[in-house]
């Protein structure tokens, strides 16, 4: 077995007594004390995540925007400098090489943040598509650590550590550069939890000092370190897709119910456009839905869905939602069954449990 | 936590307390610790016949499902009524309030095939290293 990759915070996790797991080739903390406690902390106070395993690919040069537009389902020309959008990195068939965050860094420069276990694949894919564009593609993942502080108290904990950047005026999905404990960092108001919060991109050598300083600064506010287990349940309550579960290179953007990141109105050709134009005109055969179980049980990734005796789809993600305290999940179902209110059954280890399609998301943070 | 000396243990991390022809069954402290926060327990209805070493139900943590095997053969007499609303009892008190079911044993003599606390602790040390 190949040796697992480690983030610069690996020693911190071990010192905190985290339970470590192999996550796509990375040695990562799944939990420190309890997934339920860590989940609750993020919803009600704040949690600190090591997301240094995520990939950072930079595209810069005269035709950087043109290349991003060709790769991406969303319309990056709409991004102001310092603005971020969620998008699909598409295959020619309109499916996902990956999902990503596109940052407009100004001066014809874009930062794409991609999934850890896809970084090498994505980078190779982008390079393979980049030939006819006057743009330079650089994988700066090894030189970039990332820490996410998430939860209603994240801003109050982080701000005192940041110089030269006022955090409260930064809108959701915008970012800026500031000095954190003397180190220049990119600070983005983004996250994968459904809460307010920030993602801080910094040099790897600085990450342990930042991690410790944040834990210390947030102690009185109830900030605790949170692992990948809580990250997964938090994102699922917020109906954010997980690559490899809910979306992959066999699911199109429209099947994934992500029409809002597909901008067919943008000019020029892009990967997947013909397939997606046809799908939009003709309609999709299946769609990713949110559902709740109507009886006891826990739906899990891979469980089959039935309408009567007919197998009609499968669960892509499922859990007993820690904050909402309901068994829920996402599943691909035929379009005829994909409207809110539709009833079907989930096969949980041989037992059929009734389920109902519900509107997305399950959880939306209170505005305040 | 130490494993009580009056219990017998299985290689699949269940325990059983035998009193005459009755047995009380749960999962071990090691098992609950490995699973993490337990959020759902599925136990067989009273009357269900159980076969030693075969699945009798499941315990689910946030992340995973784990089967629970019957330590001995017999029939379900009673299921812990608290677990439906408080599955966390398996984490908090695995050898006490977190018991899963009581059973009537069909062959109490088969107990000799299970491990005592010392043997179980040795076994856990082996499987974790």
Tab-separated table of C-alpha atoms in Angstrom:
chain	number	residue	atom	x	y	z
A	1	UNK	CA	0.000	0.000	0.000
A	2	UNK	CA	1.284	3.443	-0.892
A	3	UNK	CA	2.122	5.632	2.051
A	4	UNK	CA	-0.647	8.019	3.005
A	5	UNK	CA	-0.155	11.703	2.296
A	6	UNK	CA	-0.045	13.990	5.303
A	7	UNK	CA	-1.094	17.592	5.686
A	8	UNK	CA	1.138	19.998	7.624
A	9	UNK	CA	-1.310	19.611	10.525
A	10	UNK	CA	-0.933	15.842	10.857
A	11	UNK	CA	1.061	16.172	14.082
A	12	UNK	CA	-1.579	18.508	15.539
A	13	UNK	CA	-4.331	15.957	14.887
A	14	UNK	CA	-2.343	13.177	16.499
A	15	UNK	CA	-1.488	15.338	19.507
A	16	UNK	CA	-5.218	16.069	19.897
A	17	UNK	CA	-5.937	12.333	19.897
A	18	UNK	CA	-7.919	12.345	16.662
A	19	UNK	CA	-9.119	9.118	15.108
A	20	UNK	CA	-7.295	9.034	11.776
A	21	UNK	CA	-8.547	7.436	8.549
A	22	UNK	CA	-7.393	6.964	4.969
A	23	UNK	CA	-9.407	9.538	3.046
A	24	UNK	CA	-8.624	9.222	-0.650
A	25	UNK	CA	-4.972	8.546	0.079
A	26	UNK	CA	-4.692	11.169	2.833
A	27	UNK	CA	-4.185	10.448	6.515
A	28	UNK	CA	-6.969	12.634	7.907
A	29	UNK	CA	-8.863	13.072	11.194
A	30	UNK	CA	-12.381	11.631	10.989
A	31	UNK	CA	-13.178	12.833	14.512
A	32	UNK	CA	-11.433	14.197	17.586
A	33	UNK	CA	-13.957	13.334	20.286
A	34	UNK	CA	-17.409	12.837	18.785
A	35	UNK	CA	-18.911	13.529	15.349
A	36	UNK	CA	-22.162	14.593	17.045
A	37	UNK	CA	-20.408	17.087	19.332
A	38	UNK	CA	-18.285	18.453	16.507
A	39	UNK	CA	-21.350	18.801	14.271
A	40	UNK	CA	-23.246	20.615	17.026
A	41	UNK	CA	-20.312	22.939	17.695
A	42	UNK	CA	-20.292	24.102	14.061
A	43	UNK	CA	-24.058	24.695	14.019
A	44	UNK	CA	-24.170	26.577	17.310
A	45	UNK	CA	-20.638	27.935	17.977
A	46	UNK	CA	-17.673	27.179	15.740
A	47	UNK	CA	-15.512	24.328	14.470
A	48	UNK	CA	-12.011	24.235	13.047
A	49	UNK	CA	-11.219	21.979	10.083
A	50	UNK	CA	-7.954	21.017	8.428
A	51	UNK	CA	-8.745	21.131	4.714
A	52	UNK	CA	-5.134	21.358	3.582
A	53	UNK	CA	-5.680	18.252	1.472
A	54	UNK	CA	-7.848	20.219	-0.942
A	55	UNK	CA	-6.258	21.051	-4.304
A	56	UNK	CA	-5.362	24.529	-5.511
A	57	UNK	CA	-4.850	24.966	-9.245
A	58	UNK	CA	-4.039	28.411	-10.601
A	59	UNK	CA	-4.792	29.525	-14.151
A	60	UNK	CA	-3.192	32.759	-15.280
A	61	UNK	CA	-2.246	34.562	-18.456
A	62	UNK	CA	-3.876	36.411	-21.324
A	63	UNK	CA	-6.543	33.775	-21.989
A	64	UNK	CA	-7.024	32.548	-18.435
A	65	UNK	CA	-10.701	33.512	-18.470
A	66	UNK	CA	-11.236	31.781	-21.825
A	67	UNK	CA	-9.727	28.563	-20.478
A	68	UNK	CA	-11.784	28.711	-17.287
A	69	UNK	CA	-14.906	29.315	-19.361
A	70	UNK	CA	-14.113	26.297	-21.532
A	71	UNK	CA	-13.598	24.038	-18.498
A	72	UNK	CA	-16.369	25.306	-16.273
A	73	UNK	CA	-20.153	24.998	-16.320
A	74	UNK	CA	-20.689	28.340	-14.601
A	75	UNK	CA	-19.957	31.753	-16.116
A	76	UNK	CA	-16.679	33.048	-14.705
A	77	UNK	CA	-17.003	36.283	-16.729
A	78	UNK	CA	-19.615	37.343	-14.179
A	79	UNK	CA	-17.087	37.241	-11.344
A	80	UNK	CA	-15.781	40.515	-9.982
A	81	UNK	CA	-12.246	40.500	-8.642
A	82	UNK	CA	-12.399	38.877	-5.211
A	83	UNK	CA	-15.563	36.962	-6.003
A	84	UNK	CA	-15.999	33.185	-5.942
A	85	UNK	CA	-18.400	30.823	-7.670
A	86	UNK	CA	-19.228	27.166	-7.296
A	87	UNK	CA	-18.959	25.300	-10.578
A	88	UNK	CA	-18.534	21.997	-12.353
A	89	UNK	CA	-15.261	21.008	-14.010
A	90	UNK	CA	-16.923	19.201	-16.869
A	91	UNK	CA	-16.227	16.257	-19.125
A	92	UNK	CA	-17.199	16.571	-22.802
A	93	UNK	CA	-20.351	14.630	-21.886
A	94	UNK	CA	-21.469	17.244	-19.377
A	95	UNK	CA	-20.533	15.156	-16.357
A	96	UNK	CA	-18.169	16.006	-13.529
A	97	UNK	CA	-14.422	15.630	-13.654
A	98	UNK	CA	-14.869	17.367	-10.305
A	99	UNK	CA	-16.740	20.182	-8.637
A	100	UNK	CA	-14.799	23.277	-7.696
A	101	UNK	CA	-14.696	26.819	-6.417
A	102	UNK	CA	-13.525	29.392	-8.985
A	103	UNK	CA	-11.884	32.488	-7.484
A	104	UNK	CA	-11.288	35.583	-9.634
A	105	UNK	CA	-7.968	36.884	-8.361
A	106	UNK	CA	-7.726	39.800	-10.819
A	107	UNK	CA	-5.029	40.489	-13.396
A	108	UNK	CA	-6.302	37.612	-15.512
A	109	UNK	CA	-5.665	35.085	-12.763
A	110	UNK	CA	-8.016	32.449	-11.351
A	111	UNK	CA	-7.742	30.032	-8.457
A	112	UNK	CA	-9.628	26.748	-8.777
A	113	UNK	CA	-10.075	24.848	-5.522
A	114	UNK	CA	-10.771	21.170	-6.179
A	115	UNK	CA	-11.275	17.963	-4.218
A	116	UNK	CA	-8.213	16.451	-2.581
A	117	UNK	CA	-8.416	12.992	-4.085
A	118	UNK	CA	-9.079	14.478	-7.543
A	119	UNK	CA	-6.279	17.026	-7.580
A	120	UNK	CA	-3.846	15.049	-9.755
A	121	UNK	CA	-6.616	13.957	-12.126
A	122	UNK	CA	-8.018	17.490	-12.369
A	123	UNK	CA	-4.622	19.043	-12.958
A	124	UNK	CA	-3.849	16.540	-15.725
A	125	UNK	CA	-7.289	17.147	-17.226
A	126	UNK	CA	-6.901	20.929	-17.189
A	127	UNK	CA	-3.446	20.665	-18.765
A	128	UNK	CA	-4.860	18.411	-21.482
A	129	UNK	CA	-7.491	21.034	-22.298
A	130	UNK	CA	-5.235	24.056	-22.041
A	131	UNK	CA	-3.072	23.627	-25.133
A	132	UNK	CA	-4.849	26.083	-27.408
A	133	UNK	CA	-5.155	28.780	-24.757
A	134	UNK	CA	-2.533	31.346	-23.877
A	135	UNK	CA	-2.668	30.518	-20.188
A	136	UNK	CA	-0.407	28.949	-17.619
A	137	UNK	CA	-1.739	26.203	-15.347
A	138	UNK	CA	0.021	25.547	-12.041
A	139	UNK	CA	-0.822	23.046	-9.333
A	140	UNK	CA	0.095	24.839	-6.117
A	141	UNK	CA	-1.547	22.313	-3.796
A	142	UNK	CA	1.729	21.219	-2.161
A	143	UNK	CA	2.575	24.849	-1.349
A	144	UNK	CA	-0.869	25.615	0.057
A	145	UNK	CA	-2.389	24.686	3.388
A	146	UNK	CA	-6.005	25.445	4.152
A	147	UNK	CA	-7.855	25.823	7.436
A	148	UNK	CA	-11.609	26.322	7.642
A	149	UNK	CA	-13.264	27.985	10.610
A	150	UNK	CA	-17.001	27.465	10.407
A	151	UNK	CA	-19.970	28.411	12.523
A	152	UNK	CA	-21.867	31.447	13.780
A	153	UNK	CA	-18.933	32.556	15.960
A	154	UNK	CA	-16.258	32.115	13.263
A	155	UNK	CA	-16.065	35.786	12.330
A	156	UNK	CA	-15.711	36.979	15.902
A	157	UNK	CA	-12.952	34.468	16.621
A	158	UNK	CA	-10.976	35.075	13.431
A	159	UNK	CA	-11.152	38.860	13.102
A	160	UNK	CA	-8.810	39.773	15.994
A	161	UNK	CA	-6.073	37.651	14.389
A	162	UNK	CA	-6.381	39.363	10.989
A	163	UNK	CA	-4.721	42.652	10.078
A	164	UNK	CA	-5.465	44.708	6.999
A	165	UNK	CA	-8.713	42.954	6.137
A	166	UNK	CA	-12.100	43.726	7.611
A	167	UNK	CA	-14.025	40.450	7.591
A	168	UNK	CA	-17.582	41.553	8.259
A	169	UNK	CA	-18.027	43.428	4.936
A	170	UNK	CA	-16.873	40.341	2.991
A	171	UNK	CA	-19.988	38.764	1.533
A	172	UNK	CA	-20.587	35.038	1.266
A	173	UNK	CA	-18.523	33.687	-1.651
A	174	UNK	CA	-16.116	36.648	-1.689
A	175	UNK	CA	-12.530	36.824	-0.455
A	176	UNK	CA	-9.619	39.090	0.277
A	177	UNK	CA	-6.003	39.066	1.355
A	178	UNK	CA	-4.988	39.920	4.874
A	179	UNK	CA	-2.178	39.407	7.318
A	180	UNK	CA	-2.920	36.678	9.830
A	181	UNK	CA	-0.396	36.552	12.681
A	182	UNK	CA	2.064	38.317	10.422
A	183	UNK	CA	1.623	35.965	7.460
A	184	UNK	CA	-0.135	36.984	4.237
A	185	UNK	CA	-3.153	34.735	3.706
A	186	UNK	CA	-6.101	34.444	1.350
A	187	UNK	CA	-9.257	34.587	3.451
A	188	UNK	CA	-12.481	33.465	1.766
A	189	UNK	CA	-15.999	33.533	3.160
A	190	UNK	CA	-16.808	30.036	1.978
A	191	UNK	CA	-17.291	26.609	3.479
A	192	UNK	CA	-18.778	23.170	3.190
A	193	UNK	CA	-20.966	23.110	6.263
A	194	UNK	CA	-24.010	25.289	5.569
A	195	UNK	CA	-22.789	27.779	8.171
A	196	UNK	CA	-21.141	31.146	7.943
A	197	UNK	CA	-17.390	30.880	8.106
A	198	UNK	CA	-14.044	31.352	6.452
A	199	UNK	CA	-11.451	29.315	4.624
A	200	UNK	CA	-7.880	30.507	5.126
A	201	UNK	CA	-5.212	29.619	2.572
A	202	UNK	CA	-1.657	29.864	3.885
A	203	UNK	CA	1.878	28.478	3.478
A	204	UNK	CA	2.189	24.937	4.917
A	205	UNK	CA	4.975	25.889	7.319
A	206	UNK	CA	2.692	28.483	8.913
A	207	UNK	CA	-0.347	26.203	9.243
A	208	UNK	CA	0.445	24.639	12.650
A	209	UNK	CA	0.955	28.059	14.283
A	210	UNK	CA	-2.294	29.330	12.772
A	211	UNK	CA	-4.166	26.184	13.832
A	212	UNK	CA	-3.006	26.502	17.431
A	213	UNK	CA	-3.647	30.245	17.552
A	214	UNK	CA	-7.206	29.790	16.279
A	215	UNK	CA	-7.971	27.011	18.775
A	216	UNK	CA	-6.646	29.205	21.558
A	217	UNK	CA	-8.477	32.319	20.361
A	218	UNK	CA	-11.752	30.435	20.048
A	219	UNK	CA	-11.632	28.443	23.265
A	220	UNK	CA	-13.833	30.821	25.242
A	221	UNK	CA	-16.363	30.810	22.396
A	222	UNK	CA	-16.563	27.027	22.336
A	223	UNK	CA	-14.522	26.487	19.161
A	224	UNK	CA	-13.386	22.865	18.844
A	225	UNK	CA	-11.502	20.971	16.134
A	226	UNK	CA	-13.845	19.072	13.826
A	227	UNK	CA	-13.036	16.119	11.588
A	228	UNK	CA	-14.165	14.762	8.258
A	229	UNK	CA	-17.051	12.892	9.885
A	230	UNK	CA	-18.740	16.107	10.970
A	231	UNK	CA	-17.791	17.776	7.690
A	232	UNK	CA	-19.728	15.051	5.860
A	233	UNK	CA	-22.870	15.256	8.007
A	234	UNK	CA	-22.802	19.071	7.971
A	235	UNK	CA	-22.552	19.286	4.195
A	236	UNK	CA	-25.300	16.689	3.781
A	237	UNK	CA	-27.745	18.623	5.986
A	238	UNK	CA	-26.981	21.616	3.759
A	239	UNK	CA	-27.495	19.446	0.603
A	240	UNK	CA	-24.012	20.163	-0.727
A	241	UNK	CA	-22.861	17.481	-3.145
A	242	UNK	CA	-19.934	15.194	-2.351
A	243	UNK	CA	-17.849	14.106	-5.327
A	244	UNK	CA	-17.733	10.318	-5.535
A	245	UNK	CA	-21.092	9.989	-3.779
A	246	UNK	CA	-23.609	12.420	-5.246
A	247	UNK	CA	-21.776	13.500	-8.379
A	248	UNK	CA	-19.088	11.924	-10.538
A	249	UNK	CA	-18.062	11.451	-14.165
A	250	UNK	CA	-21.299	9.589	-14.951
A	251	UNK	CA	-23.718	12.243	-13.663
A	252	UNK	CA	-24.455	15.401	-15.625
A	253	UNK	CA	-24.851	18.841	-14.094
A	254	UNK	CA	-28.585	18.766	-14.834
A	255	UNK	CA	-29.074	15.271	-13.420
A	256	UNK	CA	-27.301	16.483	-10.271
A	257	UNK	CA	-29.985	19.193	-10.010
A	258	UNK	CA	-27.331	21.885	-10.289
A	259	UNK	CA	-28.894	23.910	-13.111
A	260	UNK	CA	-27.927	27.069	-11.213
A	261	UNK	CA	-24.243	26.431	-11.972
A	262	UNK	CA	-24.915	25.770	-15.666
A	263	UNK	CA	-24.841	28.933	-17.788
A	264	UNK	CA	-25.775	27.907	-21.321
A	265	UNK	CA	-26.219	31.604	-22.089
A	266	UNK	CA	-22.488	32.294	-21.786
A	267	UNK	CA	-20.715	32.819	-25.123
A	268	UNK	CA	-18.436	30.274	-26.724
A	269	UNK	CA	-17.976	26.550	-26.640
A	270	UNK	CA	-17.359	24.689	-23.394
A	271	UNK	CA	-17.001	21.063	-22.396
A	272	UNK	CA	-20.377	19.381	-22.247
A	273	UNK	CA	-22.370	22.173	-23.873
A	274	UNK	CA	-24.006	20.114	-26.678
A	275	UNK	CA	-25.041	17.299	-24.325
A	276	UNK	CA	-26.362	19.716	-21.724
A	277	UNK	CA	-28.247	21.821	-24.293
A	278	UNK	CA	-29.959	18.681	-25.500
A	279	UNK	CA	-30.689	17.544	-21.940
A	280	UNK	CA	-32.113	20.916	-21.089
A	281	UNK	CA	-34.403	20.845	-24.151
A	282	UNK	CA	-35.489	17.225	-23.744
A	283	UNK	CA	-35.399	16.966	-19.969
A	284	UNK	CA	-33.338	14.591	-17.847
A	285	UNK	CA	-34.318	11.004	-17.131
A	286	UNK	CA	-33.226	11.109	-13.517
A	287	UNK	CA	-32.471	13.730	-10.929
A	288	UNK	CA	-30.646	13.997	-7.614
A	289	UNK	CA	-33.300	14.520	-4.942
A	290	UNK	CA	-33.342	15.159	-1.228
A	291	UNK	CA	-35.467	12.753	0.805
A	292	UNK	CA	-36.462	11.895	4.327
A	293	UNK	CA	-37.309	8.463	5.662
A	294	UNK	CA	-40.846	8.166	6.992
A	295	UNK	CA	-39.968	5.351	9.372
A	296	UNK	CA	-37.038	4.272	11.526
A	297	UNK	CA	-33.712	3.405	9.913
A	298	UNK	CA	-30.700	5.118	8.418
A	299	UNK	CA	-30.274	5.408	4.658
A	300	UNK	CA	-26.701	4.917	3.453
A	301	UNK	CA	-24.706	5.417	0.259
A	302	UNK	CA	-25.488	2.544	-2.105
A	303	UNK	CA	-28.901	1.527	-0.783
A	304	UNK	CA	-31.376	0.807	-3.578
A	305	UNK	CA	-34.588	2.772	-4.066
A	306	UNK	CA	-37.833	1.118	-5.094
A	307	UNK	CA	-41.205	2.184	-6.422
A	308	UNK	CA	-43.366	-0.859	-5.811
A	309	UNK	CA	-41.347	-3.849	-7.009
A	310	UNK	CA	-39.292	-1.822	-9.462
A	311	UNK	CA	-35.780	-0.682	-8.601
A	312	UNK	CA	-35.730	2.962	-9.594
A	313	UNK	CA	-32.498	4.411	-8.221
A	314	UNK	CA	-29.991	4.495	-5.404
A	315	UNK	CA	-29.059	6.508	-2.356
A	316	UNK	CA	-25.926	8.584	-2.928
A	317	UNK	CA	-25.552	9.961	0.612
A	318	UNK	CA	-27.525	9.283	3.768
A	319	UNK	CA	-27.343	9.687	7.496
A	320	UNK	CA	-29.279	10.288	10.652
A	321	UNK	CA	-28.885	14.067	10.535
A	322	UNK	CA	-27.155	15.082	13.778
A	323	UNK	CA	-28.659	18.558	14.066
A	324	UNK	CA	-32.069	17.947	12.482
A	325	UNK	CA	-32.270	14.501	14.123
A	326	UNK	CA	-34.018	12.917	11.148
A	327	UNK	CA	-32.944	10.100	8.813
A	328	UNK	CA	-32.373	11.749	5.439
A	329	UNK	CA	-30.330	11.548	2.298
A	330	UNK	CA	-29.962	12.204	-1.388
A	331	UNK	CA	-30.767	9.798	-4.229
A	332	UNK	CA	-31.013	9.638	-7.980
A	333	UNK	CA	-34.637	8.986	-8.927
A	334	UNK	CA	-36.507	8.978	-12.245
A	335	UNK	CA	-37.778	12.463	-13.082
A	336	UNK	CA	-41.383	11.347	-12.604
A	337	UNK	CA	-40.557	10.564	-8.962
A	338	UNK	CA	-38.304	13.561	-8.361
A	339	UNK	CA	-40.860	16.160	-7.299
A	340	UNK	CA	-41.209	17.066	-3.635
A	341	UNK	CA	-43.873	14.887	-2.045
A	342	UNK	CA	-43.175	11.812	-4.200
A	343	UNK	CA	-43.121	8.584	-2.237
A	344	UNK	CA	-40.738	5.666	-2.708
A	345	UNK	CA	-38.940	3.069	-0.589
A	346	UNK	CA	-35.333	2.583	0.450
A	347	UNK	CA	-34.047	-0.965	0.800
A	348	UNK	CA	-32.099	-0.973	4.055
A	349	UNK	CA	-30.426	-4.376	4.318
A	350	UNK	CA	-33.476	-6.178	2.958
A	351	UNK	CA	-36.078	-4.082	4.708
A	352	UNK	CA	-38.150	-1.598	2.676
A	353	UNK	CA	-38.525	1.713	4.473
A	354	UNK	CA	-40.908	4.365	3.098
A	355	UNK	CA	-39.375	7.691	2.075
A	356	UNK	CA	-40.540	11.023	0.727
A	357	UNK	CA	-38.871	13.512	-1.618
A	358	UNK	CA	-38.495	16.905	0.091
A	359	UNK	CA	-37.288	20.342	-1.039
A	360	UNK	CA	-33.571	21.160	-0.772
A	361	UNK	CA	-31.780	21.975	1.421
A	362	UNK	CA	-32.651	20.148	4.629
A	363	UNK	CA	-30.901	22.791	6.695
A	364	UNK	CA	-30.586	26.500	6.035
A	365	UNK	CA	-28.773	28.655	8.545
A	366	UNK	CA	-30.785	31.349	10.279
A	367	UNK	CA	-30.056	34.758	8.757
A	368	UNK	CA	-28.689	37.148	11.268
B	1	UNK	CA	-12.819	1.023	31.126
B	2	UNK	CA	-12.169	-2.472	32.366
B	3	UNK	CA	-14.279	-5.335	31.139
B	4	UNK	CA	-16.376	-6.865	33.934
B	5	UNK	CA	-15.109	-10.235	35.065
B	6	UNK	CA	-18.586	-11.743	35.425
B	7	UNK	CA	-19.241	-11.496	31.657
B	8	UNK	CA	-18.228	-13.653	28.724
B	9	UNK	CA	-17.014	-12.162	25.451
B	10	UNK	CA	-17.037	-12.973	21.734
B	11	UNK	CA	-14.459	-12.344	19.034
B	12	UNK	CA	-16.989	-10.018	17.387
B	13	UNK	CA	-17.057	-7.822	20.518
B	14	UNK	CA	-20.343	-8.773	22.161
B	15	UNK	CA	-20.701	-9.635	25.819
B	16	UNK	CA	-23.189	-11.880	27.619
B	17	UNK	CA	-24.093	-12.117	31.279
B	18	UNK	CA	-25.510	-15.568	32.024
B	19	UNK	CA	-27.785	-16.172	34.994
B	20	UNK	CA	-29.151	-19.699	34.898
B	21	UNK	CA	-30.896	-20.132	31.548
B	22	UNK	CA	-31.140	-16.377	30.911
B	23	UNK	CA	-28.549	-14.209	29.197
B	24	UNK	CA	-28.202	-10.436	28.839
B	25	UNK	CA	-26.351	-9.254	25.717
B	26	UNK	CA	-24.594	-6.053	24.704
B	27	UNK	CA	-21.538	-4.781	22.859
B	28	UNK	CA	-18.191	-4.229	24.528
B	29	UNK	CA	-16.578	-0.959	25.526
B	30	UNK	CA	-13.971	-1.545	22.828
B	31	UNK	CA	-16.736	-1.944	20.219
B	32	UNK	CA	-18.589	1.222	21.207
B	33	UNK	CA	-15.346	3.159	21.236
B	34	UNK	CA	-14.410	1.933	17.766
B	35	UNK	CA	-17.855	2.765	16.382
B	36	UNK	CA	-18.074	6.268	17.822
B	37	UNK	CA	-21.399	7.985	18.474
B	38	UNK	CA	-24.097	5.323	18.255
B	39	UNK	CA	-27.310	6.741	16.817
B	40	UNK	CA	-29.444	3.709	16.021
B	41	UNK	CA	-29.880	0.198	17.392
B	42	UNK	CA	-31.882	-2.471	15.611
B	43	UNK	CA	-32.753	-5.480	17.766
B	44	UNK	CA	-34.897	-8.523	16.956
B	45	UNK	CA	-38.428	-8.758	18.351
B	46	UNK	CA	-39.108	-10.882	21.442
B	47	UNK	CA	-39.584	-14.483	20.454
B	48	UNK	CA	-37.084	-14.379	17.608
B	49	UNK	CA	-34.787	-17.370	17.692
B	50	UNK	CA	-31.075	-16.622	17.800
B	51	UNK	CA	-28.207	-18.740	16.626
B	52	UNK	CA	-24.776	-18.467	18.238
B	53	UNK	CA	-22.386	-16.458	16.053
B	54	UNK	CA	-25.100	-15.308	13.650
B	55	UNK	CA	-26.312	-11.714	13.189
B	56	UNK	CA	-29.141	-10.757	15.528
B	57	UNK	CA	-29.293	-7.031	14.832
B	58	UNK	CA	-27.233	-3.987	14.077
B	59	UNK	CA	-25.742	-0.963	15.707
B	60	UNK	CA	-25.241	2.187	13.648
B	61	UNK	CA	-22.898	5.034	14.350
B	62	UNK	CA	-22.951	8.289	12.426
B	63	UNK	CA	-20.510	6.800	9.928
B	64	UNK	CA	-21.171	3.087	9.752
B	65	UNK	CA	-23.346	0.057	10.332
B	66	UNK	CA	-22.066	-2.833	12.405
B	67	UNK	CA	-23.768	-6.183	12.823
B	68	UNK	CA	-24.296	-7.567	16.281
B	69	UNK	CA	-24.022	-11.343	16.596
B	70	UNK	CA	-25.763	-13.551	19.109
B	71	UNK	CA	-23.124	-14.850	21.560
B	72	UNK	CA	-25.194	-17.969	22.232
B	73	UNK	CA	-28.255	-19.711	20.775
B	74	UNK	CA	-31.731	-19.224	22.172
B	75	UNK	CA	-34.710	-16.903	21.855
B	76	UNK	CA	-35.182	-13.192	22.501
B	77	UNK	CA	-36.999	-12.623	25.799
B	78	UNK	CA	-36.848	-8.844	26.087
B	79	UNK	CA	-35.385	-5.887	24.209
B	80	UNK	CA	-34.007	-2.824	26.032
B	81	UNK	CA	-36.865	-0.331	25.645
B	82	UNK	CA	-34.606	2.675	26.337
B	83	UNK	CA	-32.493	2.241	23.225
B	84	UNK	CA	-35.106	3.453	20.742
B	85	UNK	CA	-34.836	6.966	22.156
B	86	UNK	CA	-31.404	6.724	23.749
B	87	UNK	CA	-29.015	4.699	21.594
B	88	UNK	CA	-26.186	6.723	23.168
B	89	UNK	CA	-26.553	4.477	26.233
B	90	UNK	CA	-24.363	2.007	24.335
B	91	UNK	CA	-21.575	4.595	24.393
B	92	UNK	CA	-22.202	5.838	27.899
B	93	UNK	CA	-22.729	2.576	29.734
B	94	UNK	CA	-22.035	-0.406	27.451
B	95	UNK	CA	-22.049	-2.975	30.306
B	96	UNK	CA	-24.989	-1.477	32.186
B	97	UNK	CA	-27.838	0.645	30.838
B	98	UNK	CA	-26.648	-0.010	27.286
B	99	UNK	CA	-27.642	-3.693	27.260
B	100	UNK	CA	-29.361	-4.654	24.004
B	101	UNK	CA	-31.491	-7.709	24.807
B	102	UNK	CA	-32.191	-10.517	27.211
B	103	UNK	CA	-32.485	-14.017	25.861
B	104	UNK	CA	-33.510	-17.489	26.948
B	105	UNK	CA	-30.592	-19.810	26.304
B	106	UNK	CA	-31.176	-23.107	24.537
B	107	UNK	CA	-27.745	-24.465	25.543
B	108	UNK	CA	-26.255	-22.616	28.536
B	109	UNK	CA	-23.412	-25.150	28.542
B	110	UNK	CA	-22.009	-23.620	25.320
B	111	UNK	CA	-20.674	-20.759	27.430
B	112	UNK	CA	-17.300	-22.448	27.582
B	113	UNK	CA	-16.666	-21.463	23.951
B	114	UNK	CA	-16.596	-17.767	24.860
B	115	UNK	CA	-13.748	-15.729	26.314
B	116	UNK	CA	-13.460	-14.482	29.859
B	117	UNK	CA	-12.446	-10.862	30.498
B	118	UNK	CA	-8.714	-11.587	30.635
B	119	UNK	CA	-8.789	-13.580	27.393
B	120	UNK	CA	-10.877	-10.883	25.702
B	121	UNK	CA	-8.461	-8.136	26.724
B	122	UNK	CA	-5.585	-10.169	25.324
B	123	UNK	CA	-7.571	-10.703	22.129
B	124	UNK	CA	-8.294	-6.954	21.761
B	125	UNK	CA	-4.633	-6.165	22.309
B	126	UNK	CA	-3.787	-8.588	19.496
B	127	UNK	CA	-6.344	-7.292	16.978
B	128	UNK	CA	-5.341	-3.673	17.556
B	129	UNK	CA	-1.610	-4.243	17.023
